[in-house]
Amino acid sequence: MSQNNVNDIQDHARLFHQDEYQELFQAKKEFEGGHSPEEVAKIADWTKGWEYREKNFAREALTVNPAKACQPLGAILAAVGFEATLPFVHGSQGCVSYFRSHFTRHFKEPFSAVSSSMTEDAAVFGGQLNMIEGLATSYNLYKPKMIAVCTTCMAEVIGDDLQAFITNAKAANSVPLTFPVPYAHTPSFVGSHITGYDNMIKGILSNLTAGKKQETTNGKINFIPGFETYIGNLREIKRYADLMDVNYTLLADNSEYLDSPNTGEYQMYPGGTKLEDAADSINAEATIAFQSYATTKTREYIETEWNQKTYVSRPVGIRGTDEFLMKLSALTGKPIPKELEDERGRAVDALTDSQAWLHGKRIALYGDPDLVIGLVQFLLEVGAEPIHIVVSNSNANFEGELRALLDSSPFGQNATIWGGKDLWHLRSLLFTEPVYLLIGNSYGKYLWRDTKTPLVRIGYPIFDRHHLHRYSTYGYQGAINLLNWIVNTLLDELDRNTIIPSKTDISYDLIR
Amino acid sequence: MTPPESATLTPPTATTPVNDIPETKAFIKEVIEAYPDKAKKKREKHLNVFEEGKSDCGVKSNVKSVPGSMTTRGCAYAGSKGVVWGPIKDMIHISHGPVGCGYYSWSGRRNYYIGTTGIDSFGTMDFTSDFQERDIVFGGDKKLLKLITELDELFPLNRGVSIQSECPIGLIGDDIEAVAKKAAKEIGKTVVPVRCEGFRGVSQSLGHHIANDAVRDWVFPQFDKNKKEGNIPDSTAYDVAIIGDYNIGGDAWSSRILIEEIGLRVVAQWSGDGTLNEMINTPSVKLNLVHCYRSMNYISRHMEEAYGIPWLEYNFFGPTQIAASLREIASKFDETIQAKAEEVIAKYQAQTDAVLAKFKSRLEGKTVALMVGGLRPRHVVPAFHDLGMKLIGTGYEFGHNDDYKRTTHYIENGTLIYDDVSAYEFEAFVKELKPDLIASGIKEKYVFQKMALPFRQMHSWDYSGPYHGYDGFAIFARDMDLALNSPTWSLVGTPWKTAEV
């Protein structure tokens, strides 16, 4: 009997390994109409070679396992970073269900967002009535201080005009006239989730800062995270700014929203950037964005409309963090405190301790453009060699910047950049030109299984490991975290490869 | 044949209502006061208290969600690609349109399968046409045709292709049916166009229906053709199909094992761990066994009308229902099968007794509020009852009127019923009724855990499972225990703060 020990009940992870289920799987094949094991093995083998790789890279219409999502996902991540803000996605309702599930699975936190639930009638007549009713309902039920509206591809294809709809909804008393309802058009067939983030931040800032420009600056520095899914990074940025006594506004600060304490009471809108602080961001000294390609339009808007200087600084690795701190110091005149100098020294110490295991190690990675640049910065710093770099949501500017970074280091010489490619392309790369390590999100586990390349989970989403998003990848402590994940994955793999008694275990060392 | 459901069930015996009926009704009124008038009028029809002897739960269902209400519902695409078609393992299911829908539904449901992914099985992969602006402007038909030839070259062991339409496809007027016909000729395989654009209908439910219709129109003709040509595999008097089990955490396997043990031959399993070949051959069975009525009743009715195959809704949650269902299934066959069914029920008695002996005392009397998709709001109730737990509220994300009728057989007098409950309502109901356990989905999970309330996901079994069958029931019991009796809940509340009070 299958559950023959009530004190050790076997779930799917062991239940189906039992003989009776193995027999069931075998017997079921009679009806499946499957291919012979030989045929499967033959094709599996073929997919590992150069011929397959060339066919795979020749495809023009098909995308398999892309490393990118669509715009509204980024838009609503931006929105929940503001005080008591409810994201409202105008279009068909299934999208919001997907977005909420996706974020919830990654952060293991509640994620609130509403939809205007458009159906066939709205497809024909437009979604204005849905907007009028939807804003009224969500305003009354969820009592937000701001509702941030973005679109799905449905609303975009039928050409719904958010500006007009929101104006008309306000005229129809859905929400008070002065209630902030910023918006962004976020078609899913343009760009990716990072584009959506950019569009929504721009929409929110332009709404909140309208008419708020003062004669003098408020002496603050604005920070814009970008599509950031490491709670620890936002906390680290705030800690650095506090240590340096810098007066700052962290825009779209979703670190409390996505990591709220369990107090026994559910709060719908924990934390977030205060709306008045966001409104005053127009009067800041300067804006620093931690991602470039998730803030392109926003920075352009800040430069031209606010007449404010903007900078991109990725505080990843030692040099990236150095640059950020020096930039902050230069902009504010505040010195970098001894405490951070010590932290830097400790991180450098850790890197030198581990460098022997990393030097010349061939590594593949994939993810969003800014994440990838940060990781490459770090890898080059420790003497590891990025080999395959896959970015599904790439663009020419990014590829130029990444190429320049790679060219700046002897360790970047063998790297190949695969813009617009997907994880099925990466599979071919890993089979034909193997590497020691793969860095990417949870979807990389399929590549790990197929190609046996050890996986370090960094990026979004991470569904199958707990709590990684709570750490930082930024700053000196972030450098130690990256180092820890990477070097210890390599050491785990070394142990796994030297574990067979009297065969490979001569190198099964205690001291590494 | 309609499913003779009431015959298989023991009606609840409670005479004292689980909730005070007038009080709960008054509370519903209070809760919906927060809505603007128009929305309030709509929502009040979806909330009620079940009163014994009534023929349904007294709520309206399967109508459009109130815009802005934070519904948990998905869309037709989710119903078709995410539920019905996606788990067919040897076909490639194209998420046709922009990148998002395919990405979010990629490996989101744990439809287990045996196969070599990327070679002869494709269940945990995301194939998309990744629409760009030019595809919206000029249409995506050419790209789709090219894409299908490309995937057939790269994945030659696929048995067929389905085209799962995302919102823009219907709006820009692409002719995916024409492409499907052309592509089928080019690659010499089944290509199924599915018009499951997300804006169709009011929830994922219409997607199930559309997906069923696509099976009828694009898969079964192959059976008819085979039959005409005398190409039907040998059949026996004991051939059945498992329909509407998505094999979440292996549910279909822990079900199949029992159906085979009573002497029946399962020649097809839909759609979890299923193959195109199994689907094609289904119209040759003697009886269709339907677990998820909501998602697969359409195709079962069609097979009844077109091929004269009777069907039966069964329920493999909890030993009471498993035994009743096994007997009901066996009653459609001869005495040999009926005797074997008794043997199987008896065989698993010891296992069930051990499970109940260990867990019942730890769970007895605990109250549960349920809110899931399309069959579980009623089907899992008896499993909770087997453990001595009490259900005080239930509701469907996307149930229809017939689901609420069926629900009356499973629930007790005074049960709170909520159809397409909004996040706001659910939170209010839970605060008022104070259940010991909430059993719902991922979007609800952390809301209630922040309230220090034990929670189990009943879409995905919270990454555990299977929950079906006798083997599954043991896991179900273990999981309810680990949720309810975890010491972590007692850590919530800072001790020095509590001490102050």
Short mmCIF file of C-alpha atoms in Angstrom, two decimals, chain A residues 237-483:
data_model
loop_
_atom_site.label_atom_id
_atom_site.label_comp_id
_atom_site.label_asym_id
_atom_site.label_seq_id
_atom_site.Cartn_x
_atom_site.Cartn_y
_atom_site.Cartn_z
CA ILE A 237 20.33 52.36 -0.67
CA LYS A 238 18.43 54.01 2.18
CA ARG A 239 21.02 52.87 4.70
CA TYR A 240 23.85 54.31 2.61
CA ALA A 241 22.05 57.61 2.18
CA ASP A 242 21.35 57.77 5.93
CA LEU A 243 24.96 56.92 6.78
CA MET A 244 26.07 59.74 4.50
CA ASP A 245 23.47 62.06 5.98
CA VAL A 246 22.08 62.67 2.51
CA ASN A 247 18.63 64.16 2.18
CA TYR A 248 16.87 61.97 -0.37
CA THR A 249 13.60 60.80 -1.80
CA LEU A 250 13.45 57.18 -2.81
CA LEU A 251 10.77 57.13 -5.50
CA ALA A 252 8.58 54.05 -5.92
CA ASP A 253 9.85 52.59 -2.66
CA ASN A 254 7.99 49.26 -2.54
CA SER A 255 10.30 47.68 0.03
CA GLU A 256 7.71 47.74 2.83
CA TYR A 257 4.83 46.87 0.54
CA LEU A 258 6.63 43.75 -0.60
CA ASP A 259 8.06 42.78 2.77
CA SER A 260 5.68 43.82 5.50
CA PRO A 261 5.94 42.50 9.06
CA ASN A 262 3.48 39.88 10.21
CA THR A 263 1.64 41.59 13.04
CA GLY A 264 -1.56 39.59 12.87
CA GLU A 265 -3.26 42.41 11.00
CA TYR A 266 -3.44 42.78 7.25
CA GLN A 267 -2.60 46.19 5.88
CA MET A 268 -3.35 46.80 2.25
CA TYR A 269 -0.84 49.59 1.67
CA PRO A 270 2.25 49.31 3.85
CA GLY A 271 4.89 52.00 3.35
CA GLY A 272 5.61 53.59 0.01
CA THR A 273 6.92 56.96 -1.09
CA LYS A 274 4.80 59.72 0.42
CA LEU A 275 2.79 61.47 -2.26
CA GLU A 276 3.95 64.90 -1.08
CA ASP A 277 7.58 63.76 -1.24
CA ALA A 278 7.01 62.46 -4.75
CA ALA A 279 5.34 65.76 -5.68
CA ASP A 280 8.34 67.64 -4.35
CA SER A 281 10.79 65.49 -6.31
CA ILE A 282 10.58 68.09 -9.08
CA ASN A 283 12.51 70.43 -6.81
CA ALA A 284 15.39 68.06 -6.05
CA GLU A 285 19.05 68.78 -6.77
CA ALA A 286 19.39 65.78 -9.03
CA THR A 287 18.02 62.32 -9.76
CA ILE A 288 20.00 59.10 -9.65
CA ALA A 289 18.47 56.05 -11.33
CA PHE A 290 19.86 52.63 -10.48
CA GLN A 291 18.78 51.21 -13.80
CA SER A 292 19.20 52.82 -17.17
CA TYR A 293 16.91 50.90 -19.50
CA ALA A 294 13.99 50.87 -17.06
CA THR A 295 14.11 54.67 -16.67
CA THR A 296 14.98 56.00 -20.13
CA LYS A 297 11.83 58.02 -20.78
CA THR A 298 11.55 59.07 -17.15
CA ARG A 299 15.05 60.53 -17.14
CA GLU A 300 14.44 62.27 -20.44
CA TYR A 301 11.28 63.77 -18.96
CA ILE A 302 13.08 64.88 -15.79
CA GLU A 303 15.87 66.48 -17.79
CA THR A 304 13.63 68.34 -20.22
CA GLU A 305 10.50 69.09 -18.18
CA TRP A 306 12.00 69.56 -14.73
CA ASN A 307 15.29 70.86 -15.96
CA GLN A 308 16.98 68.58 -13.47
CA LYS A 309 20.19 66.62 -13.92
CA THR A 310 19.87 62.85 -13.95
CA TYR A 311 22.47 60.13 -13.57
CA VAL A 312 22.55 56.38 -13.89
CA SER A 313 24.53 54.55 -11.26
CA ARG A 314 24.45 50.80 -10.68
CA PRO A 315 25.84 50.11 -7.23
CA VAL A 316 26.86 46.54 -8.05
CA GLY A 317 30.23 45.08 -7.10
CA ILE A 318 33.05 47.13 -5.61
CA ARG A 319 33.59 49.63 -8.42
CA GLY A 320 29.89 50.11 -9.08
CA THR A 321 29.32 50.88 -5.41
CA ASP A 322 32.40 53.11 -5.28
CA GLU A 323 31.09 55.11 -8.21
CA PHE A 324 27.67 55.47 -6.66
CA LEU A 325 29.05 56.70 -3.35
CA MET A 326 31.44 59.12 -5.02
CA LYS A 327 28.66 60.42 -7.22
CA LEU A 328 26.44 60.93 -4.19
CA SER A 329 29.27 62.62 -2.34
CA ALA A 330 30.04 64.90 -5.28
CA LEU A 331 26.40 65.88 -5.70
CA THR A 332 25.79 66.60 -2.01
CA GLY A 333 29.20 67.58 -0.72
CA LYS A 334 28.83 64.97 2.02
CA PRO A 335 31.85 62.81 2.76
CA ILE A 336 31.76 59.03 2.53
CA PRO A 337 31.94 57.83 6.15
CA LYS A 338 34.58 55.53 7.62
CA GLU A 339 31.91 52.90 8.25
CA LEU A 340 31.39 52.43 4.52
CA GLU A 341 35.11 52.43 3.91
CA ASP A 342 35.34 49.54 6.39
CA GLU A 343 32.49 47.73 4.68
CA ARG A 344 34.28 48.19 1.39
CA GLY A 345 37.45 46.77 2.86
CA ARG A 346 35.63 43.72 4.17
CA ALA A 347 33.97 43.08 0.84
CA VAL A 348 37.30 43.42 -1.00
CA ASP A 349 38.81 41.05 1.55
CA ALA A 350 36.09 38.51 0.81
CA LEU A 351 36.65 38.81 -2.93
CA THR A 352 40.37 38.27 -2.61
CA ASP A 353 39.75 35.26 -0.34
CA SER A 354 37.59 33.62 -3.02
CA GLN A 355 39.24 34.80 -6.21
CA ALA A 356 41.13 31.56 -6.85
CA TRP A 357 37.88 29.68 -7.31
CA LEU A 358 36.49 32.29 -9.71
CA HIS A 359 39.45 33.25 -11.86
CA GLY A 360 38.84 32.36 -15.48
CA LYS A 361 35.59 30.54 -14.73
CA ARG A 362 33.36 30.59 -17.79
CA ILE A 363 29.89 31.83 -16.97
CA ALA A 364 26.60 32.21 -18.85
CA LEU A 365 23.95 34.67 -17.73
CA TYR A 366 20.62 36.10 -18.76
CA GLY A 367 18.15 38.66 -17.48
CA ASP A 368 17.06 42.27 -17.85
CA PRO A 369 19.61 44.66 -19.40
CA ASP A 370 20.52 46.53 -16.22
CA LEU A 371 20.72 43.39 -14.11
CA VAL A 372 23.03 41.85 -16.67
CA ILE A 373 25.32 44.88 -16.80
CA GLY A 374 25.60 44.89 -13.01
CA LEU A 375 26.41 41.20 -12.92
CA VAL A 376 28.98 41.53 -15.71
CA GLN A 377 30.63 44.40 -13.81
CA PHE A 378 30.91 42.12 -10.81
CA LEU A 379 32.13 39.07 -12.73
CA LEU A 380 34.87 41.03 -14.47
CA GLU A 381 35.96 42.41 -11.12
CA VAL A 382 36.57 38.95 -9.67
CA GLY A 383 38.24 37.57 -12.77
CA ALA A 384 35.37 35.38 -13.93
CA GLU A 385 34.62 35.31 -17.65
CA PRO A 386 31.16 36.03 -18.97
CA ILE A 387 30.75 33.85 -22.05
CA HIS A 388 27.09 33.73 -23.15
CA ILE A 389 24.97 36.76 -22.34
CA VAL A 390 21.32 36.41 -23.34
CA VAL A 391 18.96 39.36 -23.05
CA SER A 392 15.48 38.92 -24.51
CA ASN A 393 14.53 42.58 -23.95
CA SER A 394 17.69 44.01 -25.44
CA ASN A 395 18.23 47.15 -27.50
CA ALA A 396 21.10 48.70 -29.44
CA ASN A 397 22.09 51.18 -26.73
CA PHE A 398 22.30 48.42 -24.19
CA GLU A 399 24.38 46.21 -26.44
CA GLY A 400 26.75 49.10 -27.09
CA GLU A 401 27.15 49.78 -23.37
CA LEU A 402 27.65 46.12 -22.55
CA ARG A 403 30.19 45.70 -25.35
CA ALA A 404 32.19 48.67 -24.07
CA LEU A 405 32.16 47.21 -20.56
CA LEU A 406 33.33 43.81 -21.80
CA ASP A 407 36.03 45.41 -23.94
CA SER A 408 37.36 47.25 -20.90
CA SER A 409 38.53 44.02 -19.27
CA PRO A 410 40.71 41.12 -20.36
CA PHE A 411 38.09 38.85 -18.82
CA GLY A 412 35.40 40.16 -21.15
CA GLN A 413 37.14 39.23 -24.37
CA ASN A 414 35.42 35.90 -24.94
CA ALA A 415 31.92 37.12 -24.23
CA THR A 416 29.17 36.96 -26.81
CA ILE A 417 26.06 39.11 -26.50
CA TRP A 418 22.80 37.54 -27.63
CA GLY A 419 20.28 40.36 -27.78
CA GLY A 420 16.66 39.46 -28.51
CA LYS A 421 17.34 35.77 -27.95
CA ASP A 422 15.58 33.42 -25.53
CA LEU A 423 16.35 30.56 -23.17
CA TRP A 424 15.98 27.93 -25.89
CA HIS A 425 18.80 29.67 -27.75
CA LEU A 426 20.76 29.65 -24.51
CA ARG A 427 20.22 25.90 -24.26
CA SER A 428 22.02 25.42 -27.55
CA LEU A 429 24.83 27.71 -26.43
CA LEU A 430 25.27 25.76 -23.19
CA PHE A 431 25.41 22.44 -25.01
CA THR A 432 27.80 23.47 -27.76
CA GLU A 433 30.05 25.74 -25.71
CA PRO A 434 29.71 24.66 -22.08
CA VAL A 435 30.39 26.88 -19.12
CA TYR A 436 30.96 26.31 -15.41
CA LEU A 437 27.99 28.24 -14.19
CA LEU A 438 24.70 29.75 -15.24
CA ILE A 439 23.23 32.85 -13.61
CA GLY A 440 19.55 33.68 -14.03
CA ASN A 441 16.04 33.40 -12.58
CA SER A 442 14.09 30.27 -11.65
CA TYR A 443 13.32 29.39 -15.27
CA GLY A 444 17.01 28.52 -15.55
CA LYS A 445 16.31 25.31 -13.66
CA TYR A 446 15.16 23.72 -16.91
CA LEU A 447 18.52 24.57 -18.45
CA TRP A 448 20.25 23.21 -15.36
CA ARG A 449 18.40 19.91 -15.76
CA ASP A 450 19.06 19.61 -19.49
CA THR A 451 22.66 20.80 -19.65
CA LYS A 452 23.75 20.08 -16.04
CA THR A 453 25.16 23.59 -15.76
CA PRO A 454 24.91 24.62 -12.09
CA LEU A 455 22.50 27.51 -11.63
CA VAL A 456 22.86 30.55 -9.40
CA ARG A 457 19.45 32.11 -8.98
CA ILE A 458 19.69 35.87 -9.45
CA GLY A 459 16.98 37.95 -11.08
CA TYR A 460 13.21 37.87 -11.36
CA PRO A 461 11.22 35.73 -10.91
CA ILE A 462 12.57 33.40 -8.26
CA PHE A 463 9.70 31.08 -7.47
CA ASP A 464 11.42 27.92 -6.34
CA ARG A 465 13.79 29.16 -3.66
CA HIS A 466 12.75 31.01 -0.55
CA HIS A 467 13.82 34.47 0.60
CA LEU A 468 16.55 35.28 -1.91
CA HIS A 469 14.73 38.52 -2.80
CA ARG A 470 15.18 39.71 0.78
CA TYR A 471 18.95 40.03 0.29
CA SER A 472 20.83 42.84 -1.41
CA THR A 473 22.84 42.60 -4.59
CA TYR A 474 23.76 46.29 -4.27
CA GLY A 475 26.53 47.82 -2.24
CA TYR A 476 29.49 46.18 -0.58
CA GLN A 477 27.29 43.78 1.34
CA GLY A 478 25.56 42.95 -1.96
CA ALA A 479 28.96 42.11 -3.46
CA ILE A 480 29.51 39.64 -0.62
CA ASN A 481 26.08 38.13 -1.26
CA LEU A 482 26.78 37.70 -4.98
CA LEU A 483 30.16 36.24 -4.17
#
